[in-house]
XYZ file of N, CA and C in Angstrom:
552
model
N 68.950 107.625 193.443
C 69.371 108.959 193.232
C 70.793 109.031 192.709
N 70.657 109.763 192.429
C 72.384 110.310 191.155
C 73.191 110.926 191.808
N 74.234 110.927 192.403
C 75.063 111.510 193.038
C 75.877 112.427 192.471
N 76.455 113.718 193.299
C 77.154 114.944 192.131
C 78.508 114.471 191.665
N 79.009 113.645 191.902
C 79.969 113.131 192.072
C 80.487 112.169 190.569
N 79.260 111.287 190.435
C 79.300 110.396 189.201
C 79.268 111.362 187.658
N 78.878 112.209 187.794
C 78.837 113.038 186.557
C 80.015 113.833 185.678
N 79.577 113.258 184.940
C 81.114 113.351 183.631
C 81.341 115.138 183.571
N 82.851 115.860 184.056
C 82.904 117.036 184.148
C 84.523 117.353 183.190
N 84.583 116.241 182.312
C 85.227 116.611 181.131
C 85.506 118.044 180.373
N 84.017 118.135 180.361
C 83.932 119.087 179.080
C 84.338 120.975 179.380
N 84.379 120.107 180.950
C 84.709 121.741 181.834
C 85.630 121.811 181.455
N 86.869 121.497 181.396
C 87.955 121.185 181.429
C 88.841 121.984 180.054
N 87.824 121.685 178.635
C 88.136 122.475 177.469
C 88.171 123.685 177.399
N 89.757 124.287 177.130
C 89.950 125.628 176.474
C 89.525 126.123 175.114
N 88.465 126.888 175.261
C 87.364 127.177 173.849
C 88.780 127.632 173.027
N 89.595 128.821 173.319
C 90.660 129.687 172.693
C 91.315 128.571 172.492
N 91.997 127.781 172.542
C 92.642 126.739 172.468
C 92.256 125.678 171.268
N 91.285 125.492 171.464
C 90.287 124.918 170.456
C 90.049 125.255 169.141
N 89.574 126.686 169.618
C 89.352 127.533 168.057
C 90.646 127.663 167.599
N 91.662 128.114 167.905
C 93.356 127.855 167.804
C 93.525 126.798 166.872
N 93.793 125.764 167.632
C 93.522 124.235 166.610
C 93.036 124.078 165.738
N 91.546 124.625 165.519
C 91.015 124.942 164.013
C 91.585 125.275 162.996
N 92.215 126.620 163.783
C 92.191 127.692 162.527
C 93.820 127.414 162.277
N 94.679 126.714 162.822
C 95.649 126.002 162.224
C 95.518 124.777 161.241
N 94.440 123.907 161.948
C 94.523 122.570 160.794
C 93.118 123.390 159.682
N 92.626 124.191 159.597
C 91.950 124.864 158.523
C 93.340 125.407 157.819
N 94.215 126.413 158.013
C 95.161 126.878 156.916
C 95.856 126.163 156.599
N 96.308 124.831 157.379
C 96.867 123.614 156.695
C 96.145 123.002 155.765
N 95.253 122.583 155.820
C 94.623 122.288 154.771
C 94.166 122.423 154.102
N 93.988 124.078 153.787
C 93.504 124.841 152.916
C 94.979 125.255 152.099
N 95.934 124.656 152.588
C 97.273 125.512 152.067
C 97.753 123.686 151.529
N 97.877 122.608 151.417
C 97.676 121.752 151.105
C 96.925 121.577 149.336
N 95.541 122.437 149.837
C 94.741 122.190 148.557
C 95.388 123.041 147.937
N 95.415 124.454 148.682
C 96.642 125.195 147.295
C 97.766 125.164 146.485
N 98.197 124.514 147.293
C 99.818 123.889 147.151
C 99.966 122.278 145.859
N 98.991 121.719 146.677
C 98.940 120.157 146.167
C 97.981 119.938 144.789
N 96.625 120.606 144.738
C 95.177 120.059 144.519
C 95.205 120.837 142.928
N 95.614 122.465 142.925
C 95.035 123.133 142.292
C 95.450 123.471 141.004
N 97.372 123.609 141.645
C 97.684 123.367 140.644
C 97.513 122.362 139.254
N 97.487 121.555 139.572
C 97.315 119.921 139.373
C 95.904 119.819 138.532
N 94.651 120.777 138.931
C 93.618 121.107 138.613
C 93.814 121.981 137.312
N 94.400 122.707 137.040
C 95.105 123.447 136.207
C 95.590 122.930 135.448
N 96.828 121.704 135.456
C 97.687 121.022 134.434
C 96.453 120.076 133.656
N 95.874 119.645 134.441
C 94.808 118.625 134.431
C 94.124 119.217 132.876
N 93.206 120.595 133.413
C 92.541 121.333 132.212
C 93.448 121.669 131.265
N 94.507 121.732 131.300
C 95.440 122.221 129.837
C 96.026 120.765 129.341
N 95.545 119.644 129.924
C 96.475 118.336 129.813
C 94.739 117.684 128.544
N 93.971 118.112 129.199
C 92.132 117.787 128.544
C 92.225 118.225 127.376
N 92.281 119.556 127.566
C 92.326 120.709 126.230
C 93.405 120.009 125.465
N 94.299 119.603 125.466
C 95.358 118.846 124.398
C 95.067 117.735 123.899
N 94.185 116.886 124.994
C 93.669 115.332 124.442
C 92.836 116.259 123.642
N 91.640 116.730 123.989
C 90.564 117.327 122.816
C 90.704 117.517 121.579
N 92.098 118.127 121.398
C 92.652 118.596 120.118
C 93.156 117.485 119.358
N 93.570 116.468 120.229
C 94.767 116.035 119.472
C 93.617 114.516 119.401
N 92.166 114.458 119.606
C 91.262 113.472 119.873
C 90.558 113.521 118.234
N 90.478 115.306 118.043
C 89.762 115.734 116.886
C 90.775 115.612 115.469
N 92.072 115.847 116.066
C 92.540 115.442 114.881
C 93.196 114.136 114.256
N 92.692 113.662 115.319
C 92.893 112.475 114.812
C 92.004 111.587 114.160
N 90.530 111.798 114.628
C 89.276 111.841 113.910
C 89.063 112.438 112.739
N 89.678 113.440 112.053
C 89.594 113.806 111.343
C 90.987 113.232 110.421
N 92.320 112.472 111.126
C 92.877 112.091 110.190
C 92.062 110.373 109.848
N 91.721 109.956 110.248
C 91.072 108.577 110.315
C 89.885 108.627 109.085
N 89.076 109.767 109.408
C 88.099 109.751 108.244
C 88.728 110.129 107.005
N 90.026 110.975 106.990
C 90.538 110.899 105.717
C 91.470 109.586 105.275
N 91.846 108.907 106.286
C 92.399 107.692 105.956
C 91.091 106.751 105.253
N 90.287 106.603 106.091
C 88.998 105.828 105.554
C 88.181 106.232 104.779
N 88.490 107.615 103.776
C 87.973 107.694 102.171
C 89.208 107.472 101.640
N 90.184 107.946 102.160
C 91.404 107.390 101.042
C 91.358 105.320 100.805
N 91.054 105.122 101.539
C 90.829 103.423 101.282
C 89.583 103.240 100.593
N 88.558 103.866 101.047
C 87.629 103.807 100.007
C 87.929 103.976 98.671
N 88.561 104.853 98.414
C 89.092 105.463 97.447
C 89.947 104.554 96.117
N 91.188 103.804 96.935
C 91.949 102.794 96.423
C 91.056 101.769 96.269
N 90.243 101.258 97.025
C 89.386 99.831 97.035
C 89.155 100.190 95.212
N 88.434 101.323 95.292
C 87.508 101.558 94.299
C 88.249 101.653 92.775
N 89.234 102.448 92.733
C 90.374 102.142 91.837
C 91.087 100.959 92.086
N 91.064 100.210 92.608
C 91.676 98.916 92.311
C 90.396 97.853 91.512
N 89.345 97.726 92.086
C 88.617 97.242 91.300
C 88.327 97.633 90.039
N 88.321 99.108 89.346
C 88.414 99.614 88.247
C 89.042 99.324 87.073
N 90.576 98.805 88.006
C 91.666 99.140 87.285
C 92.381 97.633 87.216
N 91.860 96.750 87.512
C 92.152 95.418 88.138
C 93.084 94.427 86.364
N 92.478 95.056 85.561
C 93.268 94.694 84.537
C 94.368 95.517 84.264
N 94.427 96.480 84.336
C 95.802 97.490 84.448
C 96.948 96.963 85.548
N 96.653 96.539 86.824
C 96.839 96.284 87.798
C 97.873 94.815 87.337
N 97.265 94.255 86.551
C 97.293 92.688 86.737
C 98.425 93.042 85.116
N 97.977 93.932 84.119
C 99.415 94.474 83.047
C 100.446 94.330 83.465
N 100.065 95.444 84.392
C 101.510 95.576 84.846
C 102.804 95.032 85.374
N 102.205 94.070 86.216
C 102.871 93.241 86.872
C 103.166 91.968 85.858
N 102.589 92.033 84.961
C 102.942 90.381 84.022
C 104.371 90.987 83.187
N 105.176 90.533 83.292
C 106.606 90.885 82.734
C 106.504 91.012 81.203
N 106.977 91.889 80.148
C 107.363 91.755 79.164
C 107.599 90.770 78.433
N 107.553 90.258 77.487
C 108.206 89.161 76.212
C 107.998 89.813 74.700
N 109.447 89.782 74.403
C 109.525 90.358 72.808
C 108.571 89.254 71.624
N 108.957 87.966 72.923
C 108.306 87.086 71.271
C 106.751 86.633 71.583
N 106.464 87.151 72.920
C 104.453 87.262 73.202
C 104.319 88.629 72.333
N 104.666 89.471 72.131
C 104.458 90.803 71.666
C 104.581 90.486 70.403
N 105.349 89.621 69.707
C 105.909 89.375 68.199
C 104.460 88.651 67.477
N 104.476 87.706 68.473
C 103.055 86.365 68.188
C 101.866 87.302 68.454
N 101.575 88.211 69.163
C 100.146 89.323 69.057
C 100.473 90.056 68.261
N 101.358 90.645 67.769
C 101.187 91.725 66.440
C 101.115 90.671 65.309
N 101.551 89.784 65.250
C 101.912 88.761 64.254
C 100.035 88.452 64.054
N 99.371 88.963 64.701
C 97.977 88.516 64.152
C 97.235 89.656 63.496
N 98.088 90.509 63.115
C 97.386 92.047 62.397
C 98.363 92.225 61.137
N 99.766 92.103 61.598
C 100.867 91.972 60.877
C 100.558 90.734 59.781
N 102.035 91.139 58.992
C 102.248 90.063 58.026
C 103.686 89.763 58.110
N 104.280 91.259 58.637
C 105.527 91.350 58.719
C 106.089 92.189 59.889
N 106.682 91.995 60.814
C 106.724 92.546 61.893
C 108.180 92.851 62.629
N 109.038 93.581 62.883
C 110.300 93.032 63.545
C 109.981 94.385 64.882
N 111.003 93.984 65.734
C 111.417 94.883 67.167
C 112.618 95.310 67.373
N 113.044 96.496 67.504
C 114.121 97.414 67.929
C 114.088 97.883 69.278
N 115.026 97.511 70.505
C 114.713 98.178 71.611
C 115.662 99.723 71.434
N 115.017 100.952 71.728
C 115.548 102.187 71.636
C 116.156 102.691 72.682
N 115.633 102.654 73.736
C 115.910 102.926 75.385
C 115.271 101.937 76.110
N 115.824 102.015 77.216
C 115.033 101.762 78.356
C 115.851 102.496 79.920
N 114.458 102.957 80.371
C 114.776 103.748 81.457
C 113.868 103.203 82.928
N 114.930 103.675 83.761
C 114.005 102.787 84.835
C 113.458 104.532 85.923
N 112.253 104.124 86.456
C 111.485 105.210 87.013
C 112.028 105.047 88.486
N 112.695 105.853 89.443
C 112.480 105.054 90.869
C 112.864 103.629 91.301
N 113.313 102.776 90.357
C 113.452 101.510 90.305
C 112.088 100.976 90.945
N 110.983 101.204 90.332
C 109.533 100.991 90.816
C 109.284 100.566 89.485
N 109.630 100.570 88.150
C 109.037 99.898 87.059
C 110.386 100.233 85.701
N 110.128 99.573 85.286
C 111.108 100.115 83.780
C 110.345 100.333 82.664
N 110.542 101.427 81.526
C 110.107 101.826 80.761
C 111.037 101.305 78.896
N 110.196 100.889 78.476
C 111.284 100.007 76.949
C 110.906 100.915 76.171
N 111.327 101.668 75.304
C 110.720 101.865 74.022
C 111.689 101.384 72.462
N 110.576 101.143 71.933
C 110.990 99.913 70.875
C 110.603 100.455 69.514
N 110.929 100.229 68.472
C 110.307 100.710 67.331
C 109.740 99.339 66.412
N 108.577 99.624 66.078
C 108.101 98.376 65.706
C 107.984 98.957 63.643
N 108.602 97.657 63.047
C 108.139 98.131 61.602
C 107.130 96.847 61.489
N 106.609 97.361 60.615
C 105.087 96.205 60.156
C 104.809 96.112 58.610
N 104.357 95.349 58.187
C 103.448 94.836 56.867
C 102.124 94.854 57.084
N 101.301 95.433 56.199
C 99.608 94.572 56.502
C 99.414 95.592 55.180
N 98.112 94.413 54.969
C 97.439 94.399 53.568
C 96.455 95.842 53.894
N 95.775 96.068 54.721
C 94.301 96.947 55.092
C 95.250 97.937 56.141
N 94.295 99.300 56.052
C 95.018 100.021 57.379
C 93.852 99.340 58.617
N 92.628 98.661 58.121
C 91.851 98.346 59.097
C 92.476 97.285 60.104
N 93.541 96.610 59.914
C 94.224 96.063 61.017
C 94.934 97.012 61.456
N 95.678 97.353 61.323
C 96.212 98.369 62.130
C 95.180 99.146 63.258
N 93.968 99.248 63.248
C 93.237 99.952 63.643
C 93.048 99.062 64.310
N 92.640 97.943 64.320
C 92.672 96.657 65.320
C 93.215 96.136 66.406
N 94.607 96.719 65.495
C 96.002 96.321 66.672
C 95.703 97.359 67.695
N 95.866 98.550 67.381
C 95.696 99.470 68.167
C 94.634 99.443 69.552
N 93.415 99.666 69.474
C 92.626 99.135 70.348
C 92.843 97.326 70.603
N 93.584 96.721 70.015
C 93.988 95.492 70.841
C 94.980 95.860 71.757
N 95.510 96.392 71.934
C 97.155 97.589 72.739
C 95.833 97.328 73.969
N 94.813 97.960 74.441
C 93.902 98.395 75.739
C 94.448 96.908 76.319
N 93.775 95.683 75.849
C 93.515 94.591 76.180
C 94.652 93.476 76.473
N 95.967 93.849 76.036
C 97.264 93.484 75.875
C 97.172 92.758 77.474
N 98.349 92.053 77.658
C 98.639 91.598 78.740
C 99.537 92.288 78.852
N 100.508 93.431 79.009
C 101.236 94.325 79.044
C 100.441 95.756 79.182
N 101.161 96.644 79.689
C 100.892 98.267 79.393
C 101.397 98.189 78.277
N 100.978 98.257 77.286
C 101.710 98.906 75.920
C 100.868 100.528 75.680
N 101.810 101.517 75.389
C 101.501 102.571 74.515
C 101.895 103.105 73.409
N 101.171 103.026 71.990
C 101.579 103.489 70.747
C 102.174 104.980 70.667
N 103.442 105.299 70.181
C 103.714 106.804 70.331
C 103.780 107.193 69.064
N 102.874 108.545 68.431
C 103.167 109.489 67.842
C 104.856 109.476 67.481
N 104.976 109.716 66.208
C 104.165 110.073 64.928
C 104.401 108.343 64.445
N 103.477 107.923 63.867
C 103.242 106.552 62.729
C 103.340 106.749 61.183
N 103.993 105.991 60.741
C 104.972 106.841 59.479
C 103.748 105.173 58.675
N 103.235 105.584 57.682
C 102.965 104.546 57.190
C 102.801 104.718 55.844
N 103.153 103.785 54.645
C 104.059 104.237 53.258
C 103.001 103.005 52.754
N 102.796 103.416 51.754
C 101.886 102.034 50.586
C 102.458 102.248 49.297
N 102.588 100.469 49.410
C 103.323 100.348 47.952
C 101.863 99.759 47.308
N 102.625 99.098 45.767
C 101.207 98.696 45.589
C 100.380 97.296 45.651
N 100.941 96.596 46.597
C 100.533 95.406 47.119
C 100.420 95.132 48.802
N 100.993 96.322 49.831
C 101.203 96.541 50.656
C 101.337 97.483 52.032
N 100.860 98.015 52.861
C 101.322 98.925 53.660
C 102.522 98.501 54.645
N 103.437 99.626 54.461
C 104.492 99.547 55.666
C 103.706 100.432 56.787
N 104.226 99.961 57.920
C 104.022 100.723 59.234
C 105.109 100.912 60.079
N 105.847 102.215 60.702
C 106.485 102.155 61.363
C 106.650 103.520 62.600
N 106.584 102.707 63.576
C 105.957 103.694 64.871
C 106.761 102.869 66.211
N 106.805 103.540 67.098
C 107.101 103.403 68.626
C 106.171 102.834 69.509
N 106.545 101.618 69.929
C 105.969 101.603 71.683
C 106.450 101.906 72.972
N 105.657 101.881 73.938
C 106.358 102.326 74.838
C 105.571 100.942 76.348
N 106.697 100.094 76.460
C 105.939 99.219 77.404
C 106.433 99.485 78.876
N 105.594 99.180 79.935
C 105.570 99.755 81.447
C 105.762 98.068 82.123
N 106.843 98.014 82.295
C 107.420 96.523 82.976
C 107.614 96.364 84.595
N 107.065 96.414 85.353
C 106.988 95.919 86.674
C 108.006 95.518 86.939
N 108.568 94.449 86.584
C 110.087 94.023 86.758
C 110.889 94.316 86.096
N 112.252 94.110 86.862
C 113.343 94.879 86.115
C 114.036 93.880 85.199
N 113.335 92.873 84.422
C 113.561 91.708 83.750
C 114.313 92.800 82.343
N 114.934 92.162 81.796
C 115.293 92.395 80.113
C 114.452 91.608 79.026
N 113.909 92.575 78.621
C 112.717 91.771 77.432
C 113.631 91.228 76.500
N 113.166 90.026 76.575
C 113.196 88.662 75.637
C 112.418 88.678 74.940
């Protein structure tokens, strides 16, 4: 048998008011905690998102314009790969002398100016006088100018005079030099 004695009388002992008391203090503490600590924070958080978002999209959107602009160059560089490769091969008065010299009969070079762009390339212009028997070299030379190992460009106006064994030619180039070398 169980005696009255052995039985746990603890619970008598608890003040309910006391209790509920205790609650409803560590409840507004910690409800004043989350207000204080949690929510704000919840707040910075969503306006901190909303800024990655923006700043996620535009950057996606600068990337895809970076990656057609490379598309872009790839594609003009392969195009242009002989222009490319002009440009950069330096000037020579007497490579230029020895290629007209194959349309020519008679040929000399005048440098007129030269101006430099940006110091990114220099610009010569030269006046070239010529001899040739046919105007059909001349027409030769000309579309030989595309294929040049140089940028060369023929400038307006071409003054060309026939005697009667001969055509004179005399006109402007204009060569695009990569380096800031002095044509030789």
């Amino acid at each position: 048998m169980v005696t009255v004695s052995n039985l746990d009388r603890s619970l008598d002992k608890i003040d309910l008011m006391k209790l509920l008391l205790f609650l409803l203090v560590f409840l507004v503490i910690t409800f004043s905690f989350v207000f204080v600590l949690i929510i704000p924070n919840i707040k910075e958080h969503r306006v901190i998102q909303a800024e990655y978002k923006r700043v996620l999209v535009h950057k996606t959107r600068v990337e895809n314009l970076f990656l057609e602009r490379e598309a872009e160059l790839s594609k003009l560089k392969k195009e242009n790969a002989h222009v490319i490769i002009a440009f950069k091969h330096p000037f020579s008065q007497d490579e230029f002398m020895r290629y007209a010299m194959q349309f020519f009969s008679d040929v000399s070079l005048v440098e007129i100016s030269k101006s430099e762009y940006k110091k990114e390339f220099v610009e010569y212009e030269l006046n070239v006088t010529s001899t040739l028997q046919t105007p059909t070299n001349f027409y030769h030379f000309l579309e030989g100018l595309n294929r040049y190992k140089n940028i060369v460009q023929a400038d307006f106006p071409i003054h060309l005079e026939a005697d009667k064994k001969s055509i004179t030619s005399t006109f402007k180039i204009k060569v695009y030099d990569l380096n800031a070398t002095q044509p030789h």
